Coordinates of C-alpha atoms and ligand atoms in Angstrom, one line a residue:
Q266 CA -65.9 -23.8 6.5
V267 CA -63.9 -23.4 9.6
T268 CA -60.8 -22.7 7.5
D269 CA -62.7 -20.1 5.5
T270 CA -63.7 -18.3 8.6
L271 CA -60.1 -18.3 9.8
A272 CA -58.8 -17.0 6.5
K273 CA -61.2 -14.0 6.7
E274 CA -60.8 -13.1 10.3
G275 CA -57.3 -14.5 11.1
P276 CA -56.5 -16.9 13.9
S277 CA -57.3 -15.8 17.5
S278 CA -54.4 -14.3 19.4
P279 CA -52.2 -16.5 21.5
S280 CA -51.4 -15.5 25.1
Y281 CA -48.5 -16.1 27.5
D282 CA -47.9 -16.7 31.1
W283 CA -44.8 -17.6 33.2
F284 CA -43.9 -19.4 36.4
Q285 CA -40.7 -20.2 38.2
T286 CA -38.9 -22.7 40.5
D287 CA -35.8 -22.0 42.4
S288 CA -33.6 -22.5 39.4
L289 CA -35.9 -22.2 36.3
V290 CA -38.2 -19.8 34.7
T291 CA -40.8 -21.2 32.3
I292 CA -42.5 -19.1 29.7
V293 CA -45.7 -20.7 28.4
I294 CA -47.3 -19.6 25.1
Y295 CA -50.8 -20.8 24.6
T296 CA -51.2 -20.7 20.8
K297 CA -54.8 -21.9 20.7
Q298 CA -53.8 -23.9 17.6
K299 CA -53.2 -27.7 17.2
D300 CA -50.9 -27.8 14.2
I301 CA -47.9 -26.3 15.8
N302 CA -44.4 -27.8 16.2
L303 CA -40.8 -26.9 16.9
D304 CA -40.7 -24.9 13.6
S305 CA -43.5 -22.6 14.9
V306 CA -41.4 -20.8 17.5
I307 CA -38.2 -18.8 17.1
V308 CA -36.4 -17.8 20.2
D309 CA -33.5 -15.4 20.7
H310 CA -31.8 -14.3 23.9
R311 CA -29.4 -11.4 23.6
D312 CA -28.0 -9.6 26.7
D313 CA -31.1 -8.9 28.7
S314 CA -33.5 -8.9 25.7
F315 CA -35.6 -12.1 25.3
R316 CA -37.6 -12.6 22.1
A317 CA -39.9 -15.5 21.2
E318 CA -41.8 -15.2 18.0
T319 CA -44.5 -17.8 17.3
V320 CA -45.7 -18.1 13.8
I321 CA -49.3 -19.1 13.3
K322 CA -50.5 -19.2 9.7
D323 CA -49.6 -15.8 8.3
Y324 CA -49.5 -14.1 11.7
S325 CA -46.7 -13.6 14.2
Y326 CA -47.1 -13.5 18.0
L327 CA -44.3 -11.9 19.9
V328 CA -43.1 -12.2 23.5
H329 CA -40.4 -9.5 23.8
V330 CA -39.1 -8.5 27.1
A331 CA -36.0 -7.2 28.9
L332 CA -35.7 -9.9 31.5
S333 CA -35.7 -8.7 35.2
H334 CA -32.7 -11.0 36.1
E335 CA -29.8 -12.7 34.3
I336 CA -30.2 -16.2 32.8
Q337 CA -27.8 -18.8 31.5
E338 CA -27.1 -18.8 27.7
D339 CA -28.8 -22.0 26.8
F340 CA -32.5 -22.8 27.2
S341 CA -34.9 -25.5 26.1
V342 CA -38.1 -25.4 24.0
L343 CA -40.9 -27.9 24.3
V344 CA -44.1 -28.2 22.3
V345 CA -47.2 -29.9 23.6
E346 CA -48.8 -30.3 20.2
N347 CA -52.2 -31.7 21.2
V348 CA -53.0 -28.6 23.3
G349 CA -51.0 -26.1 21.3
K350 CA -48.7 -25.1 24.1
I351 CA -45.1 -24.0 23.8
E352 CA -42.9 -24.0 26.9
I353 CA -39.5 -22.2 26.9
V354 CA -37.5 -23.2 30.0
L355 CA -34.8 -20.7 31.0
K356 CA -32.1 -21.4 33.6
K357 CA -31.7 -18.7 36.2
K358 CA -28.1 -17.5 36.8
E359 CA -28.9 -17.0 40.5
N360 CA -31.5 -18.9 42.5
T361 CA -33.4 -15.8 43.6
S362 CA -37.2 -15.4 43.2
W363 CA -38.3 -13.1 40.3
K364 CA -41.1 -10.7 41.1
R365 CA -41.8 -10.2 37.4
L366 CA -40.6 -11.6 34.1
G367 CA -39.2 -8.3 32.9
H368 CA -40.4 -5.1 31.2
P369 CA -42.0 -5.1 27.8
L370 CA -39.9 -4.2 24.7
E371 CA -41.1 -3.2 21.2
N372 CA -44.2 -5.1 20.0
H373 CA -44.3 -7.2 23.1
N374 CA -47.5 -9.3 23.3
S375 CA -48.5 -8.3 19.8
F376 CA -50.2 -10.5 17.2
I377 CA -49.7 -9.0 13.7
P378 CA -49.6 -10.2 10.1
K379 CA -46.2 -11.7 9.4
K380 CA -45.7 -9.4 6.4
D381 CA -45.7 -6.4 8.8
T382 CA -42.9 -7.7 10.9
G383 CA -39.3 -6.9 10.0
L384 CA -36.6 -9.6 9.5
F385 CA -34.8 -10.5 12.7
Y386 CA -31.2 -11.8 12.5
R387 CA -28.9 -13.7 14.7
K388 CA -25.2 -14.4 14.2
C389 CA -24.3 -18.0 13.2
Q390 CA -20.8 -19.5 12.9
L391 CA -19.4 -21.1 9.8
V392 CA -18.5 -24.6 10.8
S393 CA -17.7 -26.3 7.5
K394 CA -17.5 -25.7 3.8
E395 CA -17.3 -28.5 1.3
N396 CA -17.0 -28.5 -2.5
V397 CA -20.0 -30.1 -4.2
T398 CA -19.4 -29.1 -7.9
H399 CA -16.8 -26.9 -9.5
D400 CA -18.7 -23.8 -8.4
T401 CA -21.2 -24.9 -5.7
K402 CA -20.4 -25.5 -2.0
L403 CA -22.2 -27.0 1.0
F404 CA -21.9 -24.5 3.8
C405 CA -22.8 -25.6 7.4
L406 CA -23.7 -22.8 9.9
M407 CA -24.2 -23.3 13.6
L408 CA -26.8 -21.4 15.5
P409 CA -25.7 -19.8 18.8
P410 CA -26.9 -21.7 22.0
S411 CA -28.9 -18.5 22.7
A412 CA -31.2 -19.2 19.7
H413 CA -33.8 -21.7 18.7
L414 CA -34.7 -21.7 15.0
Q415 CA -35.8 -24.4 12.6
V416 CA -36.4 -23.6 9.0
P417 CA -39.6 -25.2 7.8
V418 CA -39.6 -27.4 4.6
G419 CA -39.8 -25.2 1.5
Q420 CA -38.8 -21.9 3.2
H421 CA -35.7 -19.7 2.8
V422 CA -33.8 -17.4 5.1
Y423 CA -31.7 -14.3 4.3
L424 CA -28.0 -14.3 4.9
K425 CA -26.4 -10.9 5.8
L426 CA -22.8 -9.9 5.6
P427 CA -21.1 -6.5 5.9
I428 CA -19.6 -5.8 2.4
T429 CA -17.5 -2.6 2.0
G430 CA -19.2 -1.0 5.0
T431 CA -22.8 -1.8 4.0
E432 CA -24.9 -4.7 5.2
I433 CA -25.9 -6.9 2.2
V434 CA -28.6 -9.5 2.4
K435 CA -29.5 -12.3 -0.1
P436 CA -32.0 -15.2 0.2
Y437 CA -30.8 -18.9 0.5
T438 CA -32.8 -22.1 1.0
P439 CA -31.5 -24.5 3.7
V440 CA -31.0 -28.1 2.6
S441 CA -30.3 -31.3 4.6
D442 CA -26.7 -32.4 4.9
S443 CA -27.4 -35.1 2.3
L444 CA -30.3 -36.8 0.5
F445 CA -30.0 -39.7 2.9
S446 CA -30.3 -37.8 6.3
E447 CA -33.0 -38.9 8.7
F448 CA -36.1 -36.9 8.3
K449 CA -38.6 -38.1 10.8
E450 CA -41.2 -35.9 12.6
P451 CA -41.0 -34.5 15.1
V452 CA -37.7 -32.8 14.1
L453 CA -35.3 -33.4 16.9
P454 CA -34.9 -30.5 19.3
N455 CA -31.5 -28.8 19.5
N456 CA -31.1 -29.0 15.8
I457 CA -28.3 -26.5 15.7
Y458 CA -26.9 -26.9 12.2
I459 CA -28.2 -25.2 9.1
Y460 CA -26.9 -26.4 5.7
F461 CA -26.9 -24.5 2.4
L462 CA -25.9 -25.4 -1.1
I463 CA -24.6 -22.1 -2.6
K464 CA -23.2 -21.4 -6.0
I465 CA -20.3 -19.0 -6.0
Y466 CA -20.5 -16.5 -8.9
P467 CA -17.0 -15.0 -9.4
A468 CA -18.5 -11.7 -10.6
G469 CA -21.3 -11.8 -8.1
F470 CA -21.7 -9.3 -5.3
F471 CA -22.4 -11.5 -2.3
T472 CA -21.2 -15.1 -2.9
P473 CA -17.5 -14.3 -3.4
E474 CA -17.6 -12.6 0.1
L475 CA -19.3 -15.6 1.6
D476 CA -16.7 -17.8 0.0
Q477 CA -14.0 -15.8 1.7
L478 CA -15.2 -16.6 5.2
Q479 CA -13.0 -18.7 7.3
I480 CA -14.3 -21.5 9.6
G481 CA -15.4 -19.8 12.9
D482 CA -16.4 -16.5 11.1
S483 CA -19.9 -15.3 11.5
V484 CA -22.8 -14.7 9.2
S485 CA -26.2 -13.3 10.2
V486 CA -29.2 -15.5 9.5
S487 CA -32.8 -14.2 9.3
N488 CA -36.1 -15.7 10.4
P489 CA -37.6 -18.0 7.7
E490 CA -39.9 -16.8 5.0
G491 CA -41.7 -18.4 2.1
N492 CA -45.2 -19.5 1.1
F493 CA -44.8 -23.2 0.8
I494 CA -46.9 -25.0 3.3
I495 CA -46.3 -28.6 4.2
C496 CA -50.0 -29.5 4.0
Q497 CA -49.7 -29.1 0.2
L498 CA -48.0 -32.6 0.4
Q499 CA -50.8 -34.3 2.4
E500 CA -52.5 -37.2 0.7
L501 CA -50.3 -36.5 -2.4
E502 CA -49.8 -39.4 -4.9
D503 CA -47.5 -37.8 -7.5
L504 CA -44.9 -35.2 -6.8
F505 CA -43.1 -33.7 -9.8
L506 CA -40.1 -31.5 -9.2
L507 CA -38.8 -29.2 -11.9
A508 CA -35.4 -27.6 -10.8
A509 CA -32.9 -25.6 -12.7
G510 CA -29.3 -25.0 -11.3
T511 CA -29.4 -24.0 -7.7
G512 CA -33.2 -24.1 -8.0
F513 CA -32.6 -27.6 -6.8
T514 CA -32.2 -26.3 -3.2
P515 CA -35.9 -26.1 -2.1
M516 CA -36.5 -29.6 -3.6
V517 CA -34.0 -31.2 -1.2
K518 CA -36.2 -31.0 1.9
V519 CA -39.4 -31.4 0.0
L520 CA -38.1 -34.6 -1.5
N521 CA -36.8 -35.9 1.8
Y522 CA -40.0 -35.0 3.7
A523 CA -42.3 -36.5 1.1
L524 CA -40.5 -39.8 0.8
T525 CA -40.4 -40.2 4.6
N526 CA -43.7 -38.7 5.8
I527 CA -46.3 -39.0 3.1
P528 CA -47.7 -42.6 3.0
S529 CA -50.0 -42.0 0.0
L530 CA -47.0 -41.0 -2.2
R531 CA -46.6 -43.3 -5.2
K532 CA -44.1 -41.4 -7.3
V533 CA -41.6 -38.6 -7.1
K534 CA -40.0 -37.4 -10.3
L535 CA -37.3 -34.8 -10.5
M536 CA -36.4 -33.2 -13.8
F537 CA -33.1 -31.4 -13.2
F538 CA -32.0 -28.8 -15.8
N539 CA -28.4 -27.8 -15.9
K540 CA -25.9 -26.4 -18.4
T541 CA -23.4 -29.2 -18.3
E542 CA -22.8 -32.6 -16.5
D543 CA -20.3 -30.8 -14.2
D544 CA -23.0 -28.5 -13.0
I545 CA -25.3 -31.2 -11.6
I546 CA -25.5 -30.9 -7.8
W547 CA -25.5 -34.2 -5.9
R548 CA -25.7 -36.3 -9.1
S549 CA -24.5 -39.5 -7.5
Q550 CA -26.7 -39.1 -4.5
L551 CA -29.7 -38.6 -6.7
E552 CA -28.8 -41.7 -8.7
K553 CA -28.3 -43.7 -5.5
L554 CA -31.6 -42.6 -4.1
A555 CA -33.4 -43.5 -7.4
F556 CA -31.8 -47.0 -7.1
K557 CA -32.7 -47.4 -3.4
D558 CA -36.3 -46.0 -3.5
K559 CA -38.3 -47.2 -6.4
R560 CA -40.8 -44.3 -6.0
F561 CA -38.1 -41.8 -6.9
E562 CA -36.9 -41.1 -10.5
V563 CA -34.5 -38.5 -11.7
E564 CA -34.0 -37.2 -15.2
F565 CA -31.2 -34.8 -16.1
V566 CA -31.6 -32.3 -19.0
L567 CA -28.6 -30.3 -20.2
S568 CA -28.7 -27.0 -22.1
A569 CA -25.0 -27.0 -23.1
P570 CA -23.9 -30.7 -23.1
T571 CA -20.7 -32.1 -24.5
S572 CA -21.0 -34.4 -27.6
E573 CA -20.7 -37.4 -25.3
W574 CA -24.0 -36.7 -23.5
S575 CA -26.6 -39.2 -24.4
G576 CA -29.4 -38.0 -22.1
K577 CA -32.0 -35.3 -22.7
Q578 CA -30.9 -31.9 -24.0
G579 CA -32.3 -28.4 -24.3
C580 CA -34.3 -26.1 -22.0
I581 CA -37.8 -26.4 -20.4
S582 CA -40.3 -27.0 -23.2
P583 CA -44.0 -28.2 -23.5
A584 CA -42.7 -31.4 -25.2
L585 CA -40.4 -32.3 -22.3
L586 CA -43.1 -31.5 -19.8
S587 CA -46.0 -33.4 -21.3
E588 CA -43.8 -36.5 -21.7
F589 CA -42.5 -36.2 -18.1
L590 CA -45.7 -35.2 -16.2
K591 CA -47.6 -38.5 -16.3
R592 CA -50.0 -39.0 -13.4
S593 CA -50.0 -42.5 -11.9
S594 CA -53.8 -42.5 -12.4
D595 CA -56.4 -40.1 -13.9
T596 CA -57.6 -38.9 -10.5
S597 CA -54.3 -38.9 -8.6
K598 CA -53.5 -35.9 -6.4
V599 CA -50.5 -34.2 -7.9
L600 CA -48.2 -31.3 -7.0
I601 CA -45.6 -29.8 -9.4
C602 CA -42.9 -27.7 -7.8
L603 CA -40.8 -25.4 -9.9
C604 CA -37.6 -23.5 -9.1
G605 CA -34.8 -21.9 -11.0
P606 CA -33.8 -18.7 -12.9
T607 CA -36.8 -16.3 -13.2
P608 CA -37.3 -16.9 -17.0
F609 CA -37.2 -20.7 -16.3
T610 CA -39.9 -20.5 -13.7
E611 CA -42.1 -18.1 -15.7
Q612 CA -41.9 -20.2 -18.8
G613 CA -42.5 -23.3 -16.8
M614 CA -45.6 -21.8 -15.1
K615 CA -47.1 -20.8 -18.5
M616 CA -46.4 -24.3 -20.0
L617 CA -48.1 -26.0 -17.0
H618 CA -51.2 -23.9 -17.3
D619 CA -51.3 -24.7 -21.0
L620 CA -51.1 -28.4 -20.1
N621 CA -54.2 -27.8 -17.9
F622 CA -52.7 -28.2 -14.5
S623 CA -54.6 -26.2 -12.0
K624 CA -53.2 -23.4 -9.7
D625 CA -53.5 -25.8 -6.7
E626 CA -51.4 -28.4 -8.4
I627 CA -48.4 -26.0 -9.0
H628 CA -46.0 -24.4 -6.5
S629 CA -43.3 -22.1 -7.8
F630 CA -40.5 -21.1 -5.3
T631 CA -39.7 -17.4 -5.5
A632 CA -38.5 -14.7 -3.1
Ligands
LIG826 P1 -25.1 -11.3 -8.2 O1 -24.3 -10.0 -7.9 O2 -26.5 -11.2 -8.0 O3 -24.7 -11.8 -9.6 C1 -25.1 -13.2 -10.1 C2 -24.6 -13.3 -11.5 O4 -25.3 -12.5 -12.3 C3 -23.1 -13.0 -11.7 O5 -22.5 -13.9 -12.6 C4 -23.1 -11.6 -12.2 O6 -21.9 -11.3 -12.9 C5 -24.4 -11.6 -13.0 N1 -25.0 -10.3 -13.1 C6 -25.2 -9.5 -12.0 N2 -25.9 -8.4 -12.4 C7 -26.0 -8.5 -13.8 C8 -26.6 -7.7 -14.8 N3 -27.1 -6.5 -14.5 N4 -26.6 -8.2 -16.1 C9 -26.0 -9.4 -16.4 N5 -25.4 -10.2 -15.4 C10 -25.4 -9.7 -14.2 N6 -28.7 -19.4 -4.5 C11 -27.9 -20.5 -4.1 O7 -26.8 -20.7 -4.6 N7 -28.5 -21.4 -3.2 C12 -29.7 -21.2 -2.7 O8 -30.1 -22.0 -1.8 C13 -30.5 -20.1 -3.1 N8 -31.7 -19.9 -2.6 C14 -32.4 -18.8 -3.0 C15 -33.7 -18.6 -2.5 C16 -34.5 -17.5 -3.0 C17 -35.9 -17.3 -2.4 C18 -34.0 -16.7 -4.0 C19 -34.8 -15.6 -4.6 C20 -32.7 -16.9 -4.5 C21 -31.9 -17.9 -4.0 N9 -30.6 -18.1 -4.4 C22 -29.9 -19.2 -4.0 C23 -29.9 -17.1 -5.2 C24 -29.2 -16.0 -4.3 O9 -30.1 -15.3 -3.5 C25 -28.3 -15.0 -5.1 O10 -29.1 -14.4 -6.0 C26 -27.1 -15.6 -5.7 O11 -26.3 -16.3 -4.7 C27 -26.2 -14.6 -6.4 O12 -25.8 -13.7 -5.5 P2 -24.5 -12.8 -5.8 O13 -24.7 -11.5 -5.1 O14 -23.2 -13.5 -5.5 O15 -24.5 -12.5 -7.3
LIG827 P1 -27.8 -21.8 -14.6 O1 -27.5 -20.5 -15.2 O2 -26.7 -22.7 -14.3 O3 -28.9 -22.5 -15.4 C1 -29.5 -23.8 -15.1 C2 -30.5 -24.1 -16.1 O4 -31.6 -23.2 -16.1 C3 -30.1 -24.0 -17.6 O5 -29.3 -25.2 -18.0 C4 -31.4 -23.9 -18.3 O6 -32.0 -25.1 -18.5 C5 -32.2 -23.1 -17.3 N1 -32.2 -21.7 -17.7 C6 -31.3 -20.7 -17.5 N2 -31.6 -19.6 -18.0 C7 -32.8 -19.8 -18.6 C8 -33.6 -18.9 -19.4 N3 -33.3 -17.6 -19.6 N4 -34.7 -19.5 -19.9 C9 -35.1 -20.8 -19.7 N5 -34.3 -21.6 -19.0 C10 -33.2 -21.1 -18.5 O7 -28.6 -21.5 -13.2 P2 -28.0 -21.0 -11.8 O8 -26.9 -20.1 -12.0 O9 -27.8 -22.2 -10.9 O10 -29.2 -20.2 -11.2 C11 -30.3 -20.7 -10.5 C12 -31.3 -19.7 -10.2 O11 -32.3 -20.2 -9.3 C13 -30.8 -18.3 -9.7 O12 -31.4 -17.3 -10.4 C14 -31.4 -18.3 -8.3 O13 -31.8 -17.0 -7.9 C15 -32.7 -19.2 -8.4 N6 -33.1 -19.8 -7.1 C16 -34.3 -19.4 -6.6 C17 -34.7 -20.0 -5.5 C18 -36.0 -19.5 -4.9 O14 -36.7 -18.6 -5.5 N7 -36.6 -20.1 -3.9 C19 -33.9 -20.9 -4.8 C20 -32.7 -21.3 -5.3 C21 -32.3 -20.7 -6.5

């Protein structure tokens, strides 16, 4: 009932305050919510503009000021979860006393639906690029010290590059650096690297430009977006992941998170659709994980295999799905995640409805 009321009226607005010592200025945001963490706040400091966006459900609370004095580039962000308090600790450049925090900039102290806020970008540096398959690479970007941003599980960001004089943006879903990276809550602070698995399309508009970047070059990265919420995984017993091609990317963090943080989980099954064996992203890691963790199983389905392929063939079909989607018990709580080319996702959604899975049991990743 409480959730219903919140859904109709929206959460109540956070507020902020600030205090100082000789060397520090602390901005405190009182969110009035308990389920916040380091993902909930995105901080950017640029010249004298300071911006802290706190995301609460579908709303965004903004502290946006031109600071009255200079600060050092780096700062720290702390979250006191049980009281819903966020503290951003800034280091003064000079040990003088500030009479005020600064003057308000656009939308300062506003609490508005997230869909009404524009995308905000900061420049990140390319720190490494590694081949994963013949056409897919693992890109690692580093956030500037003047930013705090952690992309929540299941969400994507937009990357922006100037291409022939115009700024072009495309969405990409961050992954972990491997399927075996540590994934314990709370996520460590100062998590400054963001990893992406990106397929380069030689005739594509954006990806060949991205591929041209040299180590040290910059790419703008937006605030996260997406409608996956981690509580869809709570109390889950069976998790089914249906991924096609780079539609594997949102599954990476979902998979890591579920195996590490959901004690009720009995089974995670990934059905991974690709054209050929050479297209399978992180195949050996997936096979190793299935060997190491008995809850996890992976099945590869190829739409254009060579004659040597002895595994499953074809595209997504009711026959493949009904055989694959076996609950561990009649009443087990299940979630089926789907991601891939639009026709794949649309056909898959229809097949899942026909197989009598309810809307709550299906999540499709889209823009
Ligand atoms: P495009 O210019 O879009 O072209 C892609 C291919 O289609 C090329 O082969 C091109 O020749 C062909 N093509 C273009 N137009 C036509 C046409 N009219 N008719 C026929 N063929 C055409 N991708 C990833 O690799 N990793 C990710 O993590 C990832 N995450 C995503 C998250 C979301 C929410 C969404 C919506 C997409 C995601 N994508 C991801 C896809 C990504 O956003 C881009 O669409 C992709 O990188 C292609 O961009 P491009 O500009 O290089 O290619
Ligand atoms: P691909 O062309 O290599 O195809 C991979 C598999 O998808 C094929 O083997 C086939 O099984 C299936 N498939 C392809 N076209 C199909 C069709 N018309 N009908 C049914 N099944 C089909 O895939 P790719 O080039 O890696 O493309 C991946 C797609 O996933 C892109 O369109 C990308 O935008 C999308 N994507 C979306 C998100 C998201 O929305 N969150 C995230 C990542 C990727």
